[in-house]
Every structure is written in structure tokens, then in C-alpha cells.
Amino acid sequence: MAELKHLEIEPKWQKKWQEADCFHAVTGSKKPKFYCLVEFPYPSGQGLHIGHPRPYTGMDVIARMKRLQGYNVLYPMGFDSFGLPAENYAIKNKVHPAVVTAQNIKHFKEQLQRLGLSFDWDREIRTTDPEYYKWTQWIFIQMFKHGLAYKKEMTVNWCTSCKCVLANEEVVGGHCERCHAEVVQKFKSQWMLRITAYADKLLAGLENVDYIPQVKMQQRNWIGRSVGAEIDFQVKIGAEKAAEKKLITVFTTRPDTVFGVSYVVLAPEHPYVAEWLQAGLIKNAEAVRNYQVEAGKKSDFERTELAKEKSGVELQGIRAVNPVNGQEIPIYLSDYVLATYGTGAVMAVPAHDSRDFEFARKFNLPVKQVIAAAADQATELPFTDYAGVLLNSDFLNGLTVTAAKEKIIDYLEKQGYGRKKVNYKLRDWVFSRQRYWGEPIPVVKCAVCGYVALPESSLPLRLPQVESYETTDNGESPLANLKDWVQTTCPQCHGPAERETDTMPQWAGSSWYFLRYLDPHNDQAFAGKEALDYWMPVDWYNGGMEHTTLHLLYSRFWYLFLHDIGAVPTSEPYSKRTAHGMILGEDGEKMSKSRGNVINPDDMIDQFGADTLRLYEMFIGDFEKVAPWNIRGVRGCRRFLERVYNLPDFLAAGEKLQQDEDGYSKDLQTLMHQTINKVTNDILHLKHNTAIAQLMTLINAFYERKAVTRAELRTFLLLLNPFAPHITEEMWEQEHYSDKMLVYASWPTYDPAKCVENEIEIAIQVNGKMRGTIKVAQDAAKESILAAAKQESRVQAQLAGKEIVKEIYVPKRLVNFVVR
């Protein structure tokens, strides 16, 4: 039995592939193009974790099969290398983040290459390379020129330890998700990108792409387009007349329920609240202030979580007036209302909204039903169904929900109480960070001209050296301490100006990286027209589900903008988007150092080989679902590869078999064609686990008869190659199938007609009990099947001495003899 020496075989073929530049994609090739993309990693100090090989190998399988099918495949890799972890490490260890990043990339690249991934390393990119971020800055300048980049004073989440602005998603329980320090609210001037201007285009584009349903749903939910109405509720303070006071404007998608409003809810940050507190108009001011503080410690995600217990506080001394019936109703603060969505105020209709119902029940507020179910259905509150009719609603009574919506909006507009409105959950993108390790923002502030973009000819604006990477005590970037760098000249009026000292977020470089892969050495453009026209759009993009909202949305936004200014050729960047599930520890928990369940891919490669690791991660389960690690499964995949490596022992016996025109043995002809068919189609549908299972079925057939023909082994190696490229290349060379490497061979084809079994198996029963089986021709007649069934030895024994009173035949399935 031949020994599979993976520590010799795998480095050998990795070197050969590299020397021959096997995976280099040629722009303009006459072959059909296929651009497959995976999310490029952040090069952390820990190196690859065991989850990285799953998506990388999953797409590598597709890339390798496509090359064998004759496609010109672009499968690139790079590093998303700006970001906070490298900067924090630099602060702690007093080393430049560029040094740390370079070391981490070197380690990552070595690990990736050990996996045998067929990346085109000639196109490697790093977002920290000035020749890369030159074009990140260039795109920002185009957005600035088109009014999509602007400065705004706003309240932000501020981590007291990291000393930087955090997105809402990075705040958990009032603490920084990363370092767990307290987060406070600060009022700062921030650079913003006007992504809301593209809300409708981002939604419309989803109709023309092949994204898995979960991804489309997440994109739509994040954008959150809703059609409804804005309604103005007058405010009454004390005994004063409501008409003399300001209005609370609410946005609602259910204006038809306005007669059922029990109370109004404001976001804790609503500007009216601060104004009323300052004026001393709120009787329970201390309770209101305390509630604002507690709400400020929560992220938007935490505040809007449906399952959480509702909290709030009434604004005592202030009431709202329902414009359609003049009813005075209380005003509450509650953290489930966000200042950034709609108007920061909602009208609460507890009878027809689950969240409002829970709130009303907790605070003992009235629940007024204004919609009833159809006559043949019971109405259980809260009734949120649209299939109902209005009641207790004056002139809307008896109308359907749809008709009532139209009538009430018309009424509100005529009376001056409100207006039809389209709203979005999507907010403009907070784009600046008060950190060092990021792209400098190419803008200066001039006392005369205001904010002015740098000339494009001056790019890249390089990140200067600093002595300290710490954010300043007043919350500015470390760049603010570089007075000589900050003080500059206005490009417009040539008077004195100051450079912007905030840097871009890590999202910036990843919002367009797929374009730089097309032409990474171009110093005249982010990519040339020939490369863009040839390669775009990305044919297949796979990534984690955690990136199907922000990253996917941001990168689509940048691309749609570039398309609008004529810089890219297609309307959407990605034709297809799929997602993979993470790999859990053997305990079924997420891998982490604290749980002690982390698996190092290097250890697996050393012990079992890269081919085994690749095969196992593709066989572990459905690609899109989470899967627990199981070392027994790894060992099982290793045993399978050892059986593969010893298949040549059966070649001599295989040459004695009767073969068809393809070189397949007659008895396995159907199974061979079925396997080619299944593996090909399973790979295209990310069903890698069932493709491998089919290959296991085929090798079992080889071992069962202890024979394999030379053509059968050749086809088997080709089908296995995308999963286990090293062992298959080694065996291809050993068996002298070609003077070229397997990577240059052609993918096998199948004949659909030969995928159909020539024989079928028929079950035989006697008095309904299973007694045996027979194999018959697909087109065998009933009479011949019954005759053959009676000749089966175990059936003969059951029929001996008995009278057959009935013969039952279910076509192509079973025969049942009824005897007495």
C-alpha cells in the first residue's frame, strides 16, 4: 500500500503552480471570462483561523472546475489592511502599524498558499498601499464634487478607551464591542456620505441580480423603504391652547389607524425634549434626564430588538392633540423610537401594533380597536392584519385598510394636518474616524473657500509619520498634532488652509477593491477601460452573512455612483452573491480563545495535509449553514484520500474489463456518467458535500470489484481535483496522463442518455412481506418480470406447495404474490 506523503507532495505542486503562473488571468482572452470573488481578509496577528479555508476553498473549487471547462478565470486575493486592531497593537507595543501589518500579511499569505488556493497572486492588493489608496481618495473627491460627501455636526458614540467614533452596531450595552470600555455621546463634526440619495437605486438593482433570498431581504430591510404619511400632532403645555404651540410630526405606514392613537412616543434624543427640559416645562425632569442617559448607552440594534422588554417615561405636563378627533393624549419617551428614523416620533396604536400593545399593557394605557377582521374570523388584539375593515373611525368606517389609507391621506392633505411620505431606515454614512491608521481624507479647510478637495494630480495624499498613535485628549486624530503637515495652502485661492485630520473608516478600501483587482498596476486610473469592459460585473461573489448589509450596501453604493459618472460599465457590481456558514468548535459553540476550542489550520495541514483539510471543510455539511468541527470527520477524509492514492493498484485488473468507447467498463458506465453529471452540477450549486459523497460512492464501486480502467481513474482524478488538487496532480503525473499538468486538462463530459440506469431493481413480496429482489431491464414486460420473480431462490421457497391466488405488479417498483 503506497504511503500518501502530503508534506512532500503538497509543497511540490504549490511550487510548480507558482513557477508556471498557472492561475494568472489574462485580460482580453478569447476564452469566456469568469470572475469569482471572495471577501479579502483583515490580516490579524493571529493569522488564518479554521473558518477562512471554508469560503476560500468553496470558491476555489468553482474556479478550478471553470478553468478545466475552458474559462478564463479571475480568482484574486488581497488584504484589507487599514483598521483599528493594527493601530491598537502599535500603541501598545510602540511599533508602527505598517510594520505590524506587513508581518501579518506575510504570515497570512504563507498560510493561504499552503492551502493550495488558485489565487492570481500577480493581482494582489493591499488597501494600505499608497498606490491603492490614491484611488480610494480619488473616488472620495468625485463624491465630494457631486455633493455626496459633506461635513455635519452630529451626536456620535465615543469610546472612552479607543478614543474614536463608533457605529451604532459597535455599541453593546453602553460599552465598546471591541474593548468593553464605556461609550459616551459627543457632539462632533463628521464627514458623511450621502448614501440615502441612492436608496431607490440600491433597491431597484436587487431586481436584476442573482442574490440568495436572505441577502436580498437583508438589503431591503436595511434600506427600509416604506410608504405612508407624516401627520402633525399639536402640542399642549399645561392649560394653554394647543393651537399656540409647536407640532410633533410623526411618520406612519398605517395612517388608516389614526383614530386609534392612544399616545405619542418621542425618541429620547428628540430636540423638543432638550428644549422643554431647559425651559422647565417637564414636571418629572429628573426621571426624563435619567432615562435619556440610560437610552444613550444602547445601540440602535439593542433599542429596536423586538423581544426586549419595553421601557419608557411620560413627559408630565405636556400633551399631544390628535388632529382627526381633537383628543388629548400623553407623550412618552421610549428607546424603541430612534431619532434617526423618520421624524424621531411615532403615533402609538396599541390595538394594531405588537410593540405598541406591549408598551400600553405595561403602562396601563388605553387600547382602542379601529380595525376588525372579516366576518368569519375572530379579531384578537393586537390585530395587525391588513385584511380588515375600519370601525370606530368616523368617516373611515366600513372601508378596507387600503381604501382607508388613501382616504385619510387625502383628508390630511386637504385639512393641512399631514402629507403622503416615502421614508427610509437607511441613514447617511458616518465616514470619518479620529484615528491614524486609515486613508487621509484629501480635503483642506480654507477660511475663504470653505472645504476644498485636493487636486487629483496631488494624489496620493500619503499618511505621514507620527510619534504617537494615540487620539488626542480632545478627541482628534493623532494627525492633528502634526502642525507642519496640517498647515497648508488652499488649492483654490492659494491662501492659508488646514488639512483634514480625520481618516477614512476601514469600510472605504473594501468598497471598491474588486475593481482594482482588474488592473492593479495601473497608475493612470483605478482600472483601465479594457479591463473594466472585459471583466465586469463580478460573476460570483461569496462572503459571510455578517457582511451582506453594510459592506455589500456600501460597495454597491460606490459602484452605482461610479456608474453614474461613467467610470464603470455595468449597472451592478456583482451578478451573483452567496454566503457561507461559519465553522463552530466541536462543542457546537463559536470558536474563541476563551472557550479553548480554536483550531489552527496549520496544525491540520501538518498532520493531515491541505487536501484533507480542503476536502473535510467542503464535506462538513451544507455550505451555507453553520457546522461543528469534528476531528473524526477529518480522519475519515484522510482515509478516503489514502484509498484514492492506492487506486492505481487496480489498473491491471481494470484493463481486463470490457470497455466502451470512453474507456469505461460496461458495468460502471452508468455510474461514471451519473457521477460526472452530479459533481458538475453540485459544484455549480455549492453542494460540495453531496458532490464528494458521489465520489465516495464511485470509489466504493472500484474497490468492490478491485478493478479500475485507466479512463475511469483519469475521470475520477479530474472530478476530485477541485477539492484535492495536490494528490490528483501527483497521481496524474505518476500515471503519465499528459506531458502537461492536470490543471491544463479538460473537464469530463457526460451523456444524459447514459445517466439512465439500464436495469432497475424490483422488490418481491409474498403476502406483503419482503422476500427478495431482482434486477431487470428498464423496458422488461410484466410477464417476464413475474416469471423472473418466481425463479428467485428465496421466493421459490415461499411459494413451494402453495397456491398463487393473485399476482400484483407495481410498475418498476415491486411484485407481490398473494398465496394460500
Short mmCIF file of C-alpha atoms in Angstrom, two decimals, residues 339-624:
data_model
loop_
_atom_site.label_atom_id
_atom_site.label_comp_id
_atom_site.label_asym_id
_atom_site.label_seq_id
_atom_site.Cartn_x
_atom_site.Cartn_y
_atom_site.Cartn_z
CA ALA A 339 -34.14 59.89 16.30
CA THR A 340 -32.52 58.78 13.05
CA TYR A 341 -35.62 57.08 11.63
CA GLY A 342 -38.49 59.09 10.27
CA THR A 343 -39.09 62.15 12.44
CA GLY A 344 -37.98 60.62 15.73
CA ALA A 345 -41.62 60.44 16.81
CA VAL A 346 -44.35 57.82 16.38
CA MET A 347 -48.06 57.65 16.99
CA ALA A 348 -48.90 54.56 19.04
CA VAL A 349 -51.89 52.41 18.14
CA PRO A 350 -51.77 49.53 20.67
CA ALA A 351 -54.70 47.62 19.19
CA HIS A 352 -52.90 47.18 15.88
CA ASP A 353 -49.16 47.12 16.62
CA SER A 354 -47.46 44.45 18.75
CA ARG A 355 -44.77 46.76 20.09
CA ASP A 356 -47.28 49.49 21.00
CA PHE A 357 -49.55 46.85 22.56
CA GLU A 358 -46.79 45.63 24.89
CA PHE A 359 -45.93 49.21 25.84
CA ALA A 360 -49.56 50.11 26.52
CA ARG A 361 -50.08 47.00 28.63
CA LYS A 362 -47.02 47.83 30.74
CA PHE A 363 -48.04 51.47 31.31
CA ASN A 364 -51.80 50.80 31.56
CA LEU A 365 -52.69 52.90 28.51
CA PRO A 366 -55.96 52.60 26.55
CA VAL A 367 -56.24 50.14 23.66
CA LYS A 368 -58.79 51.32 21.08
CA GLN A 369 -59.68 48.92 18.27
CA VAL A 370 -60.21 50.59 14.89
CA ILE A 371 -59.87 47.61 12.52
CA ALA A 372 -61.87 44.39 12.65
CA ALA A 373 -61.21 41.10 10.91
CA ALA A 374 -63.54 39.73 8.26
CA ALA A 375 -66.92 38.50 9.49
CA ASP A 376 -65.91 34.84 9.56
CA GLN A 377 -62.74 35.47 11.61
CA ALA A 378 -62.11 36.33 15.24
CA THR A 379 -60.24 39.55 16.00
CA GLU A 380 -57.56 39.03 18.60
CA LEU A 381 -55.62 42.08 19.71
CA PRO A 382 -53.18 43.26 18.64
CA PHE A 383 -54.71 42.78 15.18
CA THR A 384 -52.00 43.64 12.65
CA ASP A 385 -53.54 42.05 9.57
CA TYR A 386 -54.18 44.24 6.53
CA ALA A 387 -57.25 42.15 5.61
CA GLY A 388 -59.73 44.02 7.75
CA VAL A 389 -62.29 46.82 7.74
CA LEU A 390 -62.33 50.08 9.69
CA LEU A 391 -64.53 50.78 12.70
CA ASN A 392 -64.60 53.44 15.44
CA SER A 393 -63.05 55.73 12.82
CA ASP A 394 -65.72 58.22 11.83
CA PHE A 395 -65.75 58.71 8.04
CA LEU A 396 -63.42 55.71 7.50
CA ASN A 397 -65.83 53.17 8.98
CA GLY A 398 -66.54 50.20 6.73
CA LEU A 399 -63.61 50.82 4.41
CA THR A 400 -60.87 48.30 3.73
CA VAL A 401 -57.40 49.13 5.03
CA THR A 402 -56.17 50.00 1.53
CA ALA A 403 -59.13 52.28 0.80
CA ALA A 404 -58.89 53.88 4.24
CA LYS A 405 -55.22 54.70 3.70
CA GLU A 406 -55.98 56.58 0.50
CA LYS A 407 -58.97 58.43 2.02
CA ILE A 408 -57.20 59.51 5.23
CA ILE A 409 -54.11 60.77 3.38
CA ASP A 410 -56.35 62.79 1.08
CA TYR A 411 -58.20 64.19 4.13
CA LEU A 412 -54.97 65.07 6.00
CA GLU A 413 -53.55 66.89 2.98
CA LYS A 414 -56.76 68.88 2.38
CA GLN A 415 -57.04 69.86 6.05
CA GLY A 416 -53.34 70.70 6.36
CA TYR A 417 -52.82 68.03 9.02
CA GLY A 418 -50.33 65.88 7.10
CA ARG A 419 -48.99 64.65 3.78
CA LYS A 420 -48.07 61.48 1.89
CA LYS A 421 -44.46 60.49 2.53
CA VAL A 422 -41.88 57.89 1.47
CA ASN A 423 -39.40 57.12 4.22
CA TYR A 424 -36.24 55.07 4.61
CA LYS A 425 -34.50 53.44 7.56
CA LEU A 426 -31.22 53.99 5.75
CA ARG A 427 -29.16 56.85 7.20
CA ASP A 428 -26.25 58.69 5.62
CA TRP A 429 -22.90 57.04 6.23
CA VAL A 430 -20.69 58.47 9.02
CA PHE A 431 -17.43 58.31 7.13
CA SER A 432 -14.68 59.88 9.26
CA ARG A 433 -12.65 58.38 12.10
CA GLN A 434 -10.43 60.14 14.63
CA ARG A 435 -7.63 57.61 14.13
CA TYR A 436 -4.23 57.40 12.50
CA TRP A 437 -4.23 54.10 10.61
CA GLY A 438 -6.57 54.93 7.78
CA GLU A 439 -6.68 56.78 4.47
CA PRO A 440 -6.13 60.56 4.86
CA ILE A 441 -9.17 62.48 3.67
CA PRO A 442 -7.96 64.65 0.72
CA VAL A 443 -9.66 67.89 1.75
CA VAL A 444 -8.47 71.18 3.26
CA LYS A 445 -10.48 73.79 5.13
CA CYS A 446 -9.96 77.36 3.95
CA ALA A 447 -11.29 80.39 5.85
CA VAL A 448 -12.28 81.92 2.50
CA CYS A 449 -13.30 78.95 0.31
CA GLY A 450 -14.57 76.54 2.94
CA TYR A 451 -13.87 72.83 2.33
CA VAL A 452 -11.80 72.30 -0.82
CA ALA A 453 -10.71 68.99 -2.36
CA LEU A 454 -7.07 68.48 -3.24
CA PRO A 455 -6.17 68.44 -6.94
CA GLU A 456 -6.30 64.90 -8.31
CA SER A 457 -2.74 65.34 -9.59
CA SER A 458 -1.51 65.63 -5.99
CA LEU A 459 -2.78 62.18 -5.00
CA PRO A 460 -2.00 60.10 -3.12
CA LEU A 461 -2.06 62.22 0.00
CA ARG A 462 0.26 59.96 1.95
CA LEU A 463 -0.20 59.13 5.59
CA PRO A 464 2.59 60.99 7.42
CA GLN A 465 4.77 59.59 10.18
CA VAL A 466 3.73 60.40 13.75
CA GLU A 467 5.46 59.93 17.07
CA SER A 468 2.30 58.84 18.88
CA TYR A 469 -0.68 56.93 17.50
CA GLU A 470 -2.90 57.95 20.43
CA THR A 471 -6.00 60.02 19.75
CA THR A 472 -5.65 63.48 21.30
CA ASP A 473 -7.35 64.23 24.62
CA ASN A 474 -9.94 66.41 22.88
CA GLY A 475 -10.87 63.55 20.56
CA GLU A 476 -8.92 64.50 17.44
CA SER A 477 -6.85 62.21 15.24
CA PRO A 478 -3.10 61.96 16.04
CA LEU A 479 -2.59 63.79 12.72
CA ALA A 480 -3.88 66.95 14.41
CA ASN A 481 -0.58 67.16 16.34
CA LEU A 482 1.45 67.46 13.10
CA LYS A 483 1.27 71.24 12.77
CA ASP A 484 3.65 71.40 9.80
CA TRP A 485 1.53 68.83 7.97
CA VAL A 486 -1.80 70.37 8.97
CA GLN A 487 -0.87 73.92 7.91
CA THR A 488 -1.03 74.07 4.11
CA THR A 489 -2.23 76.17 1.18
CA CYS A 490 -5.71 76.27 -0.28
CA PRO A 491 -5.65 74.78 -3.81
CA GLN A 492 -8.35 77.25 -4.86
CA CYS A 493 -7.34 80.69 -3.55
CA HIS A 494 -3.77 79.79 -2.50
CA GLY A 495 -4.35 81.31 0.92
CA PRO A 496 -3.63 79.54 4.23
CA ALA A 497 -5.66 76.40 4.92
CA GLU A 498 -5.67 73.38 7.22
CA ARG A 499 -5.73 69.75 6.18
CA GLU A 500 -8.49 67.45 7.35
CA THR A 501 -7.03 65.33 10.18
CA ASP A 502 -9.76 62.65 10.35
CA THR A 503 -9.11 59.49 8.36
CA MET A 504 -11.45 57.21 6.44
CA PRO A 505 -13.07 54.13 8.03
CA GLN A 506 -11.94 50.61 7.20
CA TRP A 507 -15.05 50.28 5.01
CA ALA A 508 -13.51 52.68 2.47
CA GLY A 509 -10.89 50.40 0.94
CA SER A 510 -13.24 47.43 0.82
CA SER A 511 -15.93 49.38 -1.04
CA TRP A 512 -14.17 49.14 -4.39
CA TYR A 513 -11.35 46.56 -4.06
CA PHE A 514 -12.93 44.21 -6.61
CA LEU A 515 -12.26 46.87 -9.27
CA ARG A 516 -8.56 47.24 -8.51
CA TYR A 517 -8.03 43.50 -8.99
CA LEU A 518 -8.83 44.06 -12.67
CA ASP A 519 -5.85 46.33 -13.28
CA PRO A 520 -3.78 46.54 -10.07
CA HIS A 521 -0.65 48.11 -11.57
CA ASN A 522 -2.37 50.92 -13.46
CA ASP A 523 -1.04 54.32 -12.28
CA GLN A 524 -3.34 56.36 -14.55
CA ALA A 525 -6.74 55.08 -13.33
CA PHE A 526 -8.20 52.77 -10.70
CA ALA A 527 -8.65 50.36 -13.64
CA GLY A 528 -8.41 50.73 -17.40
CA LYS A 529 -11.43 50.68 -19.69
CA GLU A 530 -10.35 47.47 -21.42
CA ALA A 531 -10.09 45.62 -18.11
CA LEU A 532 -13.38 47.01 -16.82
CA ASP A 533 -15.27 46.21 -20.01
CA TYR A 534 -13.82 42.70 -20.17
CA TRP A 535 -14.20 41.57 -16.55
CA MET A 536 -17.19 43.38 -15.05
CA PRO A 537 -19.52 42.51 -13.49
CA VAL A 538 -18.20 40.01 -10.93
CA ASP A 539 -19.80 36.73 -11.95
CA TRP A 540 -19.94 35.23 -8.47
CA TYR A 541 -19.21 36.83 -5.11
CA ASN A 542 -19.26 34.76 -1.93
CA GLY A 543 -18.90 36.11 1.58
CA GLY A 544 -20.13 35.92 5.13
CA MET A 545 -23.74 36.69 6.06
CA GLU A 546 -22.40 39.28 8.51
CA HIS A 547 -21.29 41.38 5.53
CA THR A 548 -24.48 41.23 3.47
CA THR A 549 -25.77 44.52 4.85
CA LEU A 550 -23.13 47.20 5.40
CA HIS A 551 -20.21 46.07 3.21
CA LEU A 552 -22.45 44.88 0.40
CA LEU A 553 -24.55 48.02 0.58
CA TYR A 554 -21.54 50.35 0.74
CA SER A 555 -19.74 48.68 -2.16
CA ARG A 556 -22.87 48.70 -4.29
CA PHE A 557 -23.35 52.40 -3.47
CA TRP A 558 -19.79 53.27 -4.55
CA TYR A 559 -20.18 51.25 -7.73
CA LEU A 560 -23.56 52.77 -8.62
CA PHE A 561 -22.05 56.22 -8.16
CA LEU A 562 -19.08 55.33 -10.37
CA HIS A 563 -21.53 54.07 -12.98
CA ASP A 564 -23.45 57.35 -12.84
CA ILE A 565 -20.28 59.32 -13.61
CA GLY A 566 -19.32 56.94 -16.44
CA ALA A 567 -16.36 55.33 -14.69
CA VAL A 568 -17.61 51.70 -14.78
CA PRO A 569 -19.53 49.85 -17.50
CA THR A 570 -22.32 47.93 -15.74
CA SER A 571 -25.21 48.95 -13.52
CA GLU A 572 -24.41 46.50 -10.70
CA PRO A 573 -21.04 45.19 -9.46
CA TYR A 574 -22.00 41.59 -8.63
CA SER A 575 -24.15 39.30 -10.76
CA LYS A 576 -24.41 36.63 -8.07
CA ARG A 577 -23.96 36.74 -4.29
CA THR A 578 -23.94 33.73 -1.99
CA ALA A 579 -22.98 33.25 1.64
CA HIS A 580 -21.35 30.56 3.74
CA GLY A 581 -21.93 29.38 7.28
CA MET A 582 -19.25 29.56 9.93
CA ILE A 583 -17.45 26.57 11.42
CA LEU A 584 -18.11 26.05 15.12
CA GLY A 585 -15.99 24.25 17.69
CA GLU A 586 -16.55 20.57 18.43
CA ASP A 587 -18.66 21.76 21.37
CA GLY A 588 -21.05 23.46 18.94
CA GLU A 589 -20.00 26.91 20.16
CA LYS A 590 -18.35 29.71 18.21
CA MET A 591 -14.59 29.25 18.23
CA SER A 592 -12.77 31.58 20.63
CA LYS A 593 -9.63 31.57 22.76
CA SER A 594 -11.69 31.95 25.92
CA ARG A 595 -13.56 28.71 25.17
CA GLY A 596 -10.34 26.89 24.26
CA ASN A 597 -11.94 25.45 21.11
CA VAL A 598 -9.89 27.21 18.43
CA ILE A 599 -8.42 25.01 15.67
CA ASN A 600 -5.25 26.16 13.89
CA PRO A 601 -5.33 25.32 10.16
CA ASP A 602 -1.53 24.99 10.12
CA ASP A 603 -1.76 22.13 12.63
CA MET A 604 -4.34 20.36 10.46
CA ILE A 605 -2.20 20.75 7.35
CA ASP A 606 0.88 19.45 9.16
CA GLN A 607 -0.95 16.41 10.48
CA PHE A 608 -3.39 15.54 7.71
CA GLY A 609 -2.50 17.67 4.69
CA ALA A 610 -4.11 20.60 2.87
CA ASP A 611 -6.10 18.28 0.61
CA THR A 612 -7.64 16.59 3.64
CA LEU A 613 -8.49 19.95 5.22
CA ARG A 614 -10.00 21.23 1.97
CA LEU A 615 -11.99 18.05 1.44
CA TYR A 616 -13.28 18.00 5.01
CA GLU A 617 -14.39 21.64 5.02
CA MET A 618 -16.32 21.00 1.80
CA PHE A 619 -17.80 17.76 3.15
CA ILE A 620 -18.67 19.06 6.63
CA GLY A 621 -22.24 20.00 5.69
CA ASP A 622 -24.38 22.38 3.67
CA PHE A 623 -22.08 25.21 2.60
CA GLU A 624 -24.50 27.97 3.58
#
